[in-house]
Short mmCIF file of N, CA and C in Angstrom, two decimals:
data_model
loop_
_atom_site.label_atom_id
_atom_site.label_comp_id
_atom_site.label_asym_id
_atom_site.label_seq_id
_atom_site.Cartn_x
_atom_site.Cartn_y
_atom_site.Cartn_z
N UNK A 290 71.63 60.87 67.22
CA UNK A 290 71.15 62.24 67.13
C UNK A 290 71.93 62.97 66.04
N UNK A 291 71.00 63.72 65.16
CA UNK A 291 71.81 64.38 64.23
C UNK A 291 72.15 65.39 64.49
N UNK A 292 73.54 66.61 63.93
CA UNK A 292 73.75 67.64 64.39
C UNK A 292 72.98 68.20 63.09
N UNK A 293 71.78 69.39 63.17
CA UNK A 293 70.80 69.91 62.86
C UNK A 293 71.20 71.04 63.38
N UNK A 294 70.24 72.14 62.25
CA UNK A 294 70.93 73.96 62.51
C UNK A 294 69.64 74.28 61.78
N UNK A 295 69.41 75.35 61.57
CA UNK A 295 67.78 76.13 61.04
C UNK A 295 69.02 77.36 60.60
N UNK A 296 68.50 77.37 59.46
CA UNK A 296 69.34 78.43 58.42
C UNK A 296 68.47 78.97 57.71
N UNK A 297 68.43 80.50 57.86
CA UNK A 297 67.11 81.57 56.85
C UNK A 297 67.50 81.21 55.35
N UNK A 298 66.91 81.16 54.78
CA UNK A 298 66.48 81.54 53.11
C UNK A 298 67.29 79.94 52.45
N UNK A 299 67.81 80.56 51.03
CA UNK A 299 68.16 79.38 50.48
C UNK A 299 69.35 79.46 50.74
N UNK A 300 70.43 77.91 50.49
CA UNK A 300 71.39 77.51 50.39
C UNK A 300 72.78 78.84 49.99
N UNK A 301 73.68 78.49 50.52
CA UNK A 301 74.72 79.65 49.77
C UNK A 301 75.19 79.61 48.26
N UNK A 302 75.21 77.79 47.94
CA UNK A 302 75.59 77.39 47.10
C UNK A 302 74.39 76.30 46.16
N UNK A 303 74.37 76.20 45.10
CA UNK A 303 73.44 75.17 44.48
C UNK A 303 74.04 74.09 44.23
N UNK A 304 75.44 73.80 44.15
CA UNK A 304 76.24 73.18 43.39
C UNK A 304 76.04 72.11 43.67
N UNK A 305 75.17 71.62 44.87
CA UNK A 305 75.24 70.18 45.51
C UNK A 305 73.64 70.00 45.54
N UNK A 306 72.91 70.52 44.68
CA UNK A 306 71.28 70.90 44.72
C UNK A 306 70.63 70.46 43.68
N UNK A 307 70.22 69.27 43.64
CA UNK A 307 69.24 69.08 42.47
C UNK A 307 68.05 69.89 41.44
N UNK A 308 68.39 70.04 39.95
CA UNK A 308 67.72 71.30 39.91
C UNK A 308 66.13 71.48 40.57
N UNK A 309 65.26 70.45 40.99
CA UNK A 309 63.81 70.55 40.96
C UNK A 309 64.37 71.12 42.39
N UNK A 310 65.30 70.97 43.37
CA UNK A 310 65.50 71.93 44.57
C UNK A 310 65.46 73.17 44.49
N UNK A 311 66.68 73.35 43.46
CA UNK A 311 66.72 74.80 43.26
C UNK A 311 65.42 75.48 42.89
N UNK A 312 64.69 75.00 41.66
CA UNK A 312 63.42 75.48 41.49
C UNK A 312 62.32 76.33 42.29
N UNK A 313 62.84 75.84 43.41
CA UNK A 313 61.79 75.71 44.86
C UNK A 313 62.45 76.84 45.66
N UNK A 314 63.56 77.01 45.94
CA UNK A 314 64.30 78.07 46.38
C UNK A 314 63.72 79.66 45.37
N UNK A 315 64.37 79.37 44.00
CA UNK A 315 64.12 80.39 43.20
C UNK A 315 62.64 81.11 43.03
N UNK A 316 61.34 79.97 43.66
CA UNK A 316 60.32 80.51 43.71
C UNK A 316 60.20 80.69 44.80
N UNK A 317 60.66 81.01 45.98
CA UNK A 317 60.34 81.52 47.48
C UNK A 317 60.85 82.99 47.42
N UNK A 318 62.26 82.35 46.49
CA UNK A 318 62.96 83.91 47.22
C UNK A 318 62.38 85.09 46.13
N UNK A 319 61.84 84.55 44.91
CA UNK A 319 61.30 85.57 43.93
C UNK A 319 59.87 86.28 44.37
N UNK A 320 59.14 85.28 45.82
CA UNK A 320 58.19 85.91 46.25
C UNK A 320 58.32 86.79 47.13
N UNK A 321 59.77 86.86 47.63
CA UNK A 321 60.02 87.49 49.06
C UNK A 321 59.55 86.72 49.97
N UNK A 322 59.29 85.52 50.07
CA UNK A 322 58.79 84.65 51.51
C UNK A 322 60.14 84.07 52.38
N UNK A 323 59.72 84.82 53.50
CA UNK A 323 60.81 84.07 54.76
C UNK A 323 60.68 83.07 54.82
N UNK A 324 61.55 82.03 54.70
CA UNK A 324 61.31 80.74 55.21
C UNK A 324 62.99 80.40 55.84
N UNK A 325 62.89 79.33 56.60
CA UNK A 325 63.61 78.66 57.25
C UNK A 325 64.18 77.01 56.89
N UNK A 326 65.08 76.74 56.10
CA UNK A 326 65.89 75.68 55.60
C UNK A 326 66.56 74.15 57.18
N UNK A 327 66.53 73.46 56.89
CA UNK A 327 67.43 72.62 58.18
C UNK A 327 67.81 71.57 56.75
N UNK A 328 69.18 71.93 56.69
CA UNK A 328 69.32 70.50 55.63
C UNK A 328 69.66 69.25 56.24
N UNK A 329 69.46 67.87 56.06
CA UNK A 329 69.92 66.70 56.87
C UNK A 329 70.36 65.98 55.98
N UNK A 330 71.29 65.72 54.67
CA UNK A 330 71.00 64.82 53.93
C UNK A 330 72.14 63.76 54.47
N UNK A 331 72.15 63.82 55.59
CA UNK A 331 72.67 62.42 55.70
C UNK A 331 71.73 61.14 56.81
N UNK A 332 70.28 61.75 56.88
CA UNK A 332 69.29 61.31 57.35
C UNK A 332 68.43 61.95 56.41
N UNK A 333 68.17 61.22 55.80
CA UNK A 333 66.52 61.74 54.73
C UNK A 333 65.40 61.52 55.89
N UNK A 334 64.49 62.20 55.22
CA UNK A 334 63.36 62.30 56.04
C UNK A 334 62.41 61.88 55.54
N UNK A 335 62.30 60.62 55.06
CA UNK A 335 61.60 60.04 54.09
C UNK A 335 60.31 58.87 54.55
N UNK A 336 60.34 59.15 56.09
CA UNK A 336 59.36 58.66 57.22
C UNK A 336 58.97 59.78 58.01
N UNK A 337 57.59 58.99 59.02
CA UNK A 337 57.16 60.76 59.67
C UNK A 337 58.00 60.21 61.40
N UNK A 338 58.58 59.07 61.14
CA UNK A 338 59.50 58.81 62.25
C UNK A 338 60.68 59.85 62.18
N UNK A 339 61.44 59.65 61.26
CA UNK A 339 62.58 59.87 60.63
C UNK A 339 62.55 61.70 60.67
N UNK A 340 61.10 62.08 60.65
CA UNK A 340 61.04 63.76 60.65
C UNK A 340 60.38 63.91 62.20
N UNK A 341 60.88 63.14 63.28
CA UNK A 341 60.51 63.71 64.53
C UNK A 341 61.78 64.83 65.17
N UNK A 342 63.20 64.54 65.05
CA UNK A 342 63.95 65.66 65.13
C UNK A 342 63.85 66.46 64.76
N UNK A 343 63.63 66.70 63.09
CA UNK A 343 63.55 67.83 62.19
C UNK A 343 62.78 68.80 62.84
N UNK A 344 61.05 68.01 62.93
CA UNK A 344 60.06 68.81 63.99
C UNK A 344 60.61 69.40 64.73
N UNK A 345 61.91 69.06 65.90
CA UNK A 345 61.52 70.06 66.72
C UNK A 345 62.58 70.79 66.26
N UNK A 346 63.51 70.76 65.30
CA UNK A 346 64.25 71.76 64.83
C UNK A 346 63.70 72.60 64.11
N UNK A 347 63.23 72.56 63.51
CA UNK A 347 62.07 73.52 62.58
C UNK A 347 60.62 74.27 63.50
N UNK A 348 60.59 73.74 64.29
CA UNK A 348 59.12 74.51 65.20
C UNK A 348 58.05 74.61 64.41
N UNK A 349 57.82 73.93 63.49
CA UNK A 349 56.67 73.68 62.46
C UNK A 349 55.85 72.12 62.48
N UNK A 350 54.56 72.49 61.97
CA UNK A 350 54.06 71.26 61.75
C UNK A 350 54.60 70.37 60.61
N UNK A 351 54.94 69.13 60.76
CA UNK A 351 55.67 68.48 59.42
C UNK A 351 54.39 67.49 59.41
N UNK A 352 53.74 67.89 58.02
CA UNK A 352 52.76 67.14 57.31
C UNK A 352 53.06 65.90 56.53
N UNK A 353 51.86 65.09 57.04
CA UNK A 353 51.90 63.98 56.21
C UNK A 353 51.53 63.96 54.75
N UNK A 354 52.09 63.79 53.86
CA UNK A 354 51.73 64.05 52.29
C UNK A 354 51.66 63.16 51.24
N UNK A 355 50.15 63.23 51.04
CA UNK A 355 50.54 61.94 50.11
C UNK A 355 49.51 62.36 49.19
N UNK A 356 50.11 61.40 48.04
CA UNK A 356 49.52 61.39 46.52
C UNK A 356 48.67 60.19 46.48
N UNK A 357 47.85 60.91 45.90
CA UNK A 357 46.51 59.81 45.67
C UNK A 357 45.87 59.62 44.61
N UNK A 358 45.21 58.85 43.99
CA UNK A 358 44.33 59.21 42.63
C UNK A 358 42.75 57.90 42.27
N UNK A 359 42.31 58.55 42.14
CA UNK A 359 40.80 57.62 42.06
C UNK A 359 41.20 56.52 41.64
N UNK A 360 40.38 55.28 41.21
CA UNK A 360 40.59 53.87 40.84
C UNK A 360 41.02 54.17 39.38
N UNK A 361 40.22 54.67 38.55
CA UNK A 361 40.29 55.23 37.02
C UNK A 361 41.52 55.73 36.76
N UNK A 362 42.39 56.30 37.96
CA UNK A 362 43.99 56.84 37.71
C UNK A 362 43.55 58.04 36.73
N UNK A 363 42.38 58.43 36.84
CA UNK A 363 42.42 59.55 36.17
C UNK A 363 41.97 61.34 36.72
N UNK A 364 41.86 60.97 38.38
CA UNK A 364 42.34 62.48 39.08
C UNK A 364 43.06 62.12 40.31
N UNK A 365 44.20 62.97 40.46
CA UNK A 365 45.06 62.82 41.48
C UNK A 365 44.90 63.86 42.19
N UNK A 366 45.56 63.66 43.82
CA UNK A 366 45.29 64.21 44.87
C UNK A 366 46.54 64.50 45.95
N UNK A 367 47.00 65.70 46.07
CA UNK A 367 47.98 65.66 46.74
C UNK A 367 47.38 65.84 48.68
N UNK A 368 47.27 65.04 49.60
CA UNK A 368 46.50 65.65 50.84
C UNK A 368 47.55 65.72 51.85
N UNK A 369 47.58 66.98 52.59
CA UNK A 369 48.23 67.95 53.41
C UNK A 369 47.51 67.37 55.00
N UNK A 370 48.17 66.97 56.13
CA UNK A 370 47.36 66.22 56.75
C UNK A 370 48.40 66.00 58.27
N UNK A 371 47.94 66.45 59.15
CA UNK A 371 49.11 66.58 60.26
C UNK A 371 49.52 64.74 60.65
N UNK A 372 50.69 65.17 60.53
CA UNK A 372 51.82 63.54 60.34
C UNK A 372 51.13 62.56 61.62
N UNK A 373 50.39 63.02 62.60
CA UNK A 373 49.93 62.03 63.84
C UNK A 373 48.24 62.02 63.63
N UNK A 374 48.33 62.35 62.68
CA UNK A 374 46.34 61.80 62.40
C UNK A 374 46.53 60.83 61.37
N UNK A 375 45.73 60.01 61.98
CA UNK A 375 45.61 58.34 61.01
C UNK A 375 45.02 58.94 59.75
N UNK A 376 45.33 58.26 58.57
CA UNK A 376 44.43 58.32 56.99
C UNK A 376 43.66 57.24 56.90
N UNK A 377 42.30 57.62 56.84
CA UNK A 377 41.47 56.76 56.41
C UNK A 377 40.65 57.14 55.15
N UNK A 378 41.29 56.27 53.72
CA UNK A 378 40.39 56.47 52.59
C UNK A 378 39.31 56.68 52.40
N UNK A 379 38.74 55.82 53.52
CA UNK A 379 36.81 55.86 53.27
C UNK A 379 36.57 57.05 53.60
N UNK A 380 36.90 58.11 54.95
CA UNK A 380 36.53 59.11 55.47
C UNK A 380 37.19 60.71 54.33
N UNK A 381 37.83 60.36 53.73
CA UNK A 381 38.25 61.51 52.75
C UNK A 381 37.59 61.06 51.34
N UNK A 382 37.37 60.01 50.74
CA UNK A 382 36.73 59.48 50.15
C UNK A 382 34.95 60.17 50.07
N UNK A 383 34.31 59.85 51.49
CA UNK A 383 33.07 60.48 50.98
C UNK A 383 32.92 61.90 50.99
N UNK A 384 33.93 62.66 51.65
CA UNK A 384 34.16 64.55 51.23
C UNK A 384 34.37 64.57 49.59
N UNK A 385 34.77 63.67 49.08
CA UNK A 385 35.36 64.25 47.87
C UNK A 385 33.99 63.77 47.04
N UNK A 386 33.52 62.72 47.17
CA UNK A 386 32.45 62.54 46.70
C UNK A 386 32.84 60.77 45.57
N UNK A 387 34.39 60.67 45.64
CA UNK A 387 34.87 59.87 45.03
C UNK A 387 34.78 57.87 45.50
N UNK A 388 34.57 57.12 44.53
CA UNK A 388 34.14 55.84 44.98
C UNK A 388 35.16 55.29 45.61
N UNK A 389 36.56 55.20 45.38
CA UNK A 389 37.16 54.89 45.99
C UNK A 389 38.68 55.34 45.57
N UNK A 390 39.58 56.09 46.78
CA UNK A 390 41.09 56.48 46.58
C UNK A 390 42.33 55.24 47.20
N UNK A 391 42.82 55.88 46.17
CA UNK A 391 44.40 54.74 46.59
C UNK A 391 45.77 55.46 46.54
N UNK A 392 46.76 55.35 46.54
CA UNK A 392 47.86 55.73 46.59
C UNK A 392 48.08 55.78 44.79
N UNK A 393 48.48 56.50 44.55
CA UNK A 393 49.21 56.80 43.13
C UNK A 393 50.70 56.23 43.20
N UNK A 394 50.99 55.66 41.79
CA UNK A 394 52.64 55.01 42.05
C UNK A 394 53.53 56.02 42.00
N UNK A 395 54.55 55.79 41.83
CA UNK A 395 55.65 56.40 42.02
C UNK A 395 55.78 57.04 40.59
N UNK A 396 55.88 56.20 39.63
CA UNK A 396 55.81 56.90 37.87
C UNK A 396 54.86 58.62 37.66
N UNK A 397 53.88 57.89 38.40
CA UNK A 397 52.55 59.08 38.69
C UNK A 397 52.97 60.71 39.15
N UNK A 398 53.49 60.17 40.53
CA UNK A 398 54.23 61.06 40.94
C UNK A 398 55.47 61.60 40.72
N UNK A 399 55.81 60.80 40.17
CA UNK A 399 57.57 61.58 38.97
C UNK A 399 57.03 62.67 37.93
N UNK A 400 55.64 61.84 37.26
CA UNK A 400 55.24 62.45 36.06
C UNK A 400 54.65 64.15 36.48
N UNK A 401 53.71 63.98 37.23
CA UNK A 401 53.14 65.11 37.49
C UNK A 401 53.67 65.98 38.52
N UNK A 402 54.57 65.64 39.58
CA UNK A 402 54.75 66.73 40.48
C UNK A 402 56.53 66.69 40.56
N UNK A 403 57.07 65.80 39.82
CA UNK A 403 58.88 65.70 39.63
C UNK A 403 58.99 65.41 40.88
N UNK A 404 58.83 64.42 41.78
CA UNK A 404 58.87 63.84 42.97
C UNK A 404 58.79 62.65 42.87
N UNK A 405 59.63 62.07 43.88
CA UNK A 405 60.14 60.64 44.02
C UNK A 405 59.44 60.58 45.67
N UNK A 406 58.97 59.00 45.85
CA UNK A 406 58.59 58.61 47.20
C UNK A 406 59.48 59.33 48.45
N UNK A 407 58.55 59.37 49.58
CA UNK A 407 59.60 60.29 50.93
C UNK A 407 59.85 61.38 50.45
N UNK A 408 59.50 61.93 49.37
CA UNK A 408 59.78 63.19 49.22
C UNK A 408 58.81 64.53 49.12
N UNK A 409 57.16 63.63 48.74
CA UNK A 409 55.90 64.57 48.48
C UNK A 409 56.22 65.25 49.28
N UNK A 410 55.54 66.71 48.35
CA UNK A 410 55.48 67.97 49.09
C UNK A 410 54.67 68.98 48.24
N UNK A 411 54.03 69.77 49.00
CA UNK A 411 53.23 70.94 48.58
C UNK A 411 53.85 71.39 47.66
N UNK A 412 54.80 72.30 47.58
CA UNK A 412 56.15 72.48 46.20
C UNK A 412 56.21 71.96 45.55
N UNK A 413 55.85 70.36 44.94
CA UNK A 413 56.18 69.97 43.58
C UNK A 413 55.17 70.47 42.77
N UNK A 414 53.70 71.23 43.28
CA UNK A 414 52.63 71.61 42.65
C UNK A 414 53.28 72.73 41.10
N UNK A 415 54.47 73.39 41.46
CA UNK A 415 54.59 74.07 40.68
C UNK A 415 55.62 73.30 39.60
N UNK A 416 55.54 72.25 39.67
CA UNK A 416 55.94 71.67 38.90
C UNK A 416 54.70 70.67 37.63
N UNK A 417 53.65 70.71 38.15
CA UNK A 417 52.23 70.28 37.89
C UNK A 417 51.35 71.51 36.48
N UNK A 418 52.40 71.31 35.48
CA UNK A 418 51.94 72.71 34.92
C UNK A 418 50.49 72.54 33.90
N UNK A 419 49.90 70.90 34.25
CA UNK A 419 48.84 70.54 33.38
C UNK A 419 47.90 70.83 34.16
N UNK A 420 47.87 71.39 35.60
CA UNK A 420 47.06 71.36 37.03
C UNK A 420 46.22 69.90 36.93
N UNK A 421 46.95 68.96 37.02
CA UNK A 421 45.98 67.63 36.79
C UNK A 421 46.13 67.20 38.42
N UNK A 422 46.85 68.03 39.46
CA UNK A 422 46.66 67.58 40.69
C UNK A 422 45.83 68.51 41.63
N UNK A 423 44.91 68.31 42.20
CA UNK A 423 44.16 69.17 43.29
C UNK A 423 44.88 68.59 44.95
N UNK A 424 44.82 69.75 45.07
CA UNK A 424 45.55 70.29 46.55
C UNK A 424 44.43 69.87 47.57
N UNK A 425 44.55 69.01 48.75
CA UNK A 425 43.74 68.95 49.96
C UNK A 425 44.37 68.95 50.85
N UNK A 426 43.88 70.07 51.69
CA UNK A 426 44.56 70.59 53.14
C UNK A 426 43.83 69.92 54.21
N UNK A 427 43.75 69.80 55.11
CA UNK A 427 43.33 69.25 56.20
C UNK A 427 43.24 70.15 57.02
N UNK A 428 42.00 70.88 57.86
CA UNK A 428 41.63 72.24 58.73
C UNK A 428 42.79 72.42 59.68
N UNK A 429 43.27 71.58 60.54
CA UNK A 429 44.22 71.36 61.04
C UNK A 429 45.80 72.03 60.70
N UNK A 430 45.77 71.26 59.43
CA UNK A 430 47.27 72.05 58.81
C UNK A 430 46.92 73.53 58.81
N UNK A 431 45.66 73.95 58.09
CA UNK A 431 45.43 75.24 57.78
C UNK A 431 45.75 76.46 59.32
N UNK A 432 45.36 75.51 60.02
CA UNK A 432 45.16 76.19 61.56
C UNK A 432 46.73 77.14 62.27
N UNK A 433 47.39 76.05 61.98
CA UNK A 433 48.58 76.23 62.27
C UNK A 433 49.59 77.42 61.48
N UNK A 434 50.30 77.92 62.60
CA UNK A 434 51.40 79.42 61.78
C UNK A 434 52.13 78.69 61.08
N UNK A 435 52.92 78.16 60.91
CA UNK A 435 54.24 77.29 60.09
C UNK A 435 54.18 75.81 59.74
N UNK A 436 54.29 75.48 58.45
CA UNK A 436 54.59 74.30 57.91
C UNK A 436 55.52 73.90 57.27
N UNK A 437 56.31 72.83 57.75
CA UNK A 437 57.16 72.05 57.49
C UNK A 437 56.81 71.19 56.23
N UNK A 438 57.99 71.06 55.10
CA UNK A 438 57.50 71.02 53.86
C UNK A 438 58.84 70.68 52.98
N UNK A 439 59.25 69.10 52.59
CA UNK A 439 60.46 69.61 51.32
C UNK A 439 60.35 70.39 50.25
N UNK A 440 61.86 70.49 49.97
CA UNK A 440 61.88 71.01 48.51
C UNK A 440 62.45 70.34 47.68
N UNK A 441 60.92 69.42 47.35
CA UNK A 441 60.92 68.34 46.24
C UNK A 441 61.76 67.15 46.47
N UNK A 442 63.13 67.58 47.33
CA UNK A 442 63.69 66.70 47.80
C UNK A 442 63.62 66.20 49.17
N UNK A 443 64.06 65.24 49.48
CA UNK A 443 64.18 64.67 51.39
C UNK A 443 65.07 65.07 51.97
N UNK A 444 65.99 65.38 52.01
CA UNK A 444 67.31 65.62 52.45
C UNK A 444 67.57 67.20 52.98
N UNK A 445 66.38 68.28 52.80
CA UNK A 445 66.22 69.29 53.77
C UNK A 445 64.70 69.16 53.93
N UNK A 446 64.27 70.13 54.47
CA UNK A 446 63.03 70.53 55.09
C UNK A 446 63.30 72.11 55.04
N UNK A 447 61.99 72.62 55.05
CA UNK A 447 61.77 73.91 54.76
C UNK A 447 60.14 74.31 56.28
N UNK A 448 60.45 75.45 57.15
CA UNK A 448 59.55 76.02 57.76
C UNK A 448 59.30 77.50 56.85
N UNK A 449 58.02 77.48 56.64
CA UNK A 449 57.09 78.42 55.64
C UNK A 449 56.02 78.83 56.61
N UNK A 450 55.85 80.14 56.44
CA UNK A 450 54.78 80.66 57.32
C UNK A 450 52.99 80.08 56.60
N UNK A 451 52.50 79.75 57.20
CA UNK A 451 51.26 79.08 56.63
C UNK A 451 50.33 79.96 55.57
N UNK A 452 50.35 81.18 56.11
CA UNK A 452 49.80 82.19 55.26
C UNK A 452 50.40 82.49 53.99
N UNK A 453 51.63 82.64 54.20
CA UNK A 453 52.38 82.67 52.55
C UNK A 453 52.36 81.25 51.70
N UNK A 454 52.71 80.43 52.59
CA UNK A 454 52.29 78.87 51.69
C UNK A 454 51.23 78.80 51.48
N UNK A 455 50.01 78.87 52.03
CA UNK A 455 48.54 78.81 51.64
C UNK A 455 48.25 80.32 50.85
N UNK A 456 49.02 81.36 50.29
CA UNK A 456 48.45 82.37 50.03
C UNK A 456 49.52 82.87 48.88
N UNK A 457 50.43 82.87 48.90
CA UNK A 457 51.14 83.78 47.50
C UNK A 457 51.68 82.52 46.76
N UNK A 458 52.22 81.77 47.80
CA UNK A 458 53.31 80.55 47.10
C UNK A 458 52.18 79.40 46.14
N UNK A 459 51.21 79.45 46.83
CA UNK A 459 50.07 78.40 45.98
C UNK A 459 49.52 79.37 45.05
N UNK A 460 49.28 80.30 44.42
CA UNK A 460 48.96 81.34 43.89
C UNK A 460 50.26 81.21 42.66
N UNK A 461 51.17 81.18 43.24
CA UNK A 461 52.37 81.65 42.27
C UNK A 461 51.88 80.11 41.56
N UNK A 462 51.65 79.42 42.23
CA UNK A 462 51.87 77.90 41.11
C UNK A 462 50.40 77.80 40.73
N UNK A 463 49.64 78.57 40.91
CA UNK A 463 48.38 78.56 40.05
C UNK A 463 47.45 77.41 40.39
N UNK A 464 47.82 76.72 41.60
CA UNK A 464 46.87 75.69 42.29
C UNK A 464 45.72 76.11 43.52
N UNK A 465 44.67 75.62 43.60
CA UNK A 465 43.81 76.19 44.38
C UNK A 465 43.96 75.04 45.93
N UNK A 466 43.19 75.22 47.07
CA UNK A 466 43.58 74.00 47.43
C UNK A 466 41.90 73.95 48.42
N UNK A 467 41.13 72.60 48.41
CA UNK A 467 39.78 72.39 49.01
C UNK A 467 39.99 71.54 50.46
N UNK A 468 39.85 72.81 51.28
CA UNK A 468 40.36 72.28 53.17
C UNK A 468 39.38 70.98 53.16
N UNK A 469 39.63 70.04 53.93
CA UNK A 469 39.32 68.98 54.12
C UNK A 469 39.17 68.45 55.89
N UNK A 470 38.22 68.08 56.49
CA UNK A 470 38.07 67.79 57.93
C UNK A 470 37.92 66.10 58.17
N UNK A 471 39.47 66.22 58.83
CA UNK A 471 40.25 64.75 58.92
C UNK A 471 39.94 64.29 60.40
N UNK A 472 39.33 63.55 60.70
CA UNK A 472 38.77 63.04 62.32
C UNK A 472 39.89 61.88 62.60
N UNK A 473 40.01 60.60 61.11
CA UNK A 473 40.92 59.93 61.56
C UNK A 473 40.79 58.75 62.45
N UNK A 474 39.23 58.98 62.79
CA UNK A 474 38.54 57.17 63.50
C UNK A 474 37.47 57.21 62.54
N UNK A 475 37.48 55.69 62.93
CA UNK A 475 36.02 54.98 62.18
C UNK A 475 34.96 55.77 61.90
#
């Protein structure tokens, strides 16, 4: 069991903060959005096993997030998706209208959102300044008051009120995002 704490706003110090962290801080607190920090970095949270404590330290939904991009590798997909609903390609696949999705590599995701694996998160969008990634939420996530979310890195977690993450903070990064209805069986 880890010893875990929920701490308002950002860090006291950066000094131990990777800059694409800080980044993420500097755009919350420049919006005025409350949010709630739990740092763990001596348990990354880089599984949705691994973020079952965090959950209940944070009192937020911690989303499953992943990067995706058509066969062509030429549109990518970040999808927002509550961590205990199965992903099934085919079933997000015919919403989008796309022949077939896969996981994007890791290069992909360095390139466009400055994120490394175990680490996707809604937040690297503002790092996406070509908007070559579209945002998919899942009705579910949308539903919910608070989402659980890094900043860019694994090693904290961030609770964000859903309305400001779906409403000023996606705004500030100039990304739109198309809700998506995830069933998750055959």
């Amino acid at each position: 069991m880890m010893d875990l704490k929920l701490e308002k706003g950002s860090p006291a110090s950066y000094s131990d903060r990777l800059e694409k962290e800080q980044r993420c801080y500097r755009l919350l607190d420049s919006l005025k959005i409350e949010y709630w920090r739990c740092d763990h970095a001596d348990a990354n949270a880089d599984t949705m096993e691994a973020c079952q404590e965090i959950d209940g330290i944070l009192g937020a939904l911690i989303c499953k997030n992943l990067f995706l991009c058509n066969r062509q590798h030429t549109q990518f997909y970040l999808l927002m998706m509550p961590g205990d609903k199965p992903f099934k390609t085919k079933e997000l696949s015919a919403q989008l209208g796309c022949a077939r999705l896969s996981f994007a590599g890791p290069d992909e995701m360095e390139k466009h959102l400055d994120i490394t694996p175990g680490s996707v998160s809604i937040l690297g969008l503002m790092n996406d300044k070509e908007k070559c990634v579209q945002l998919l939420v899942d009705e579910d996530v949308l539903a919910g008051d608070y989402v659980g979310c890094h900043p860019c890195i694994n090693t904290s977690s961030l609770k964000i009120g859903a309305k400001y993450l779906f409403g000023p903070v996606l705004q500030a990064m100039e990304h739109d995002l198309i809700p998506v209805h995830l069933v998750g069986t055959e």
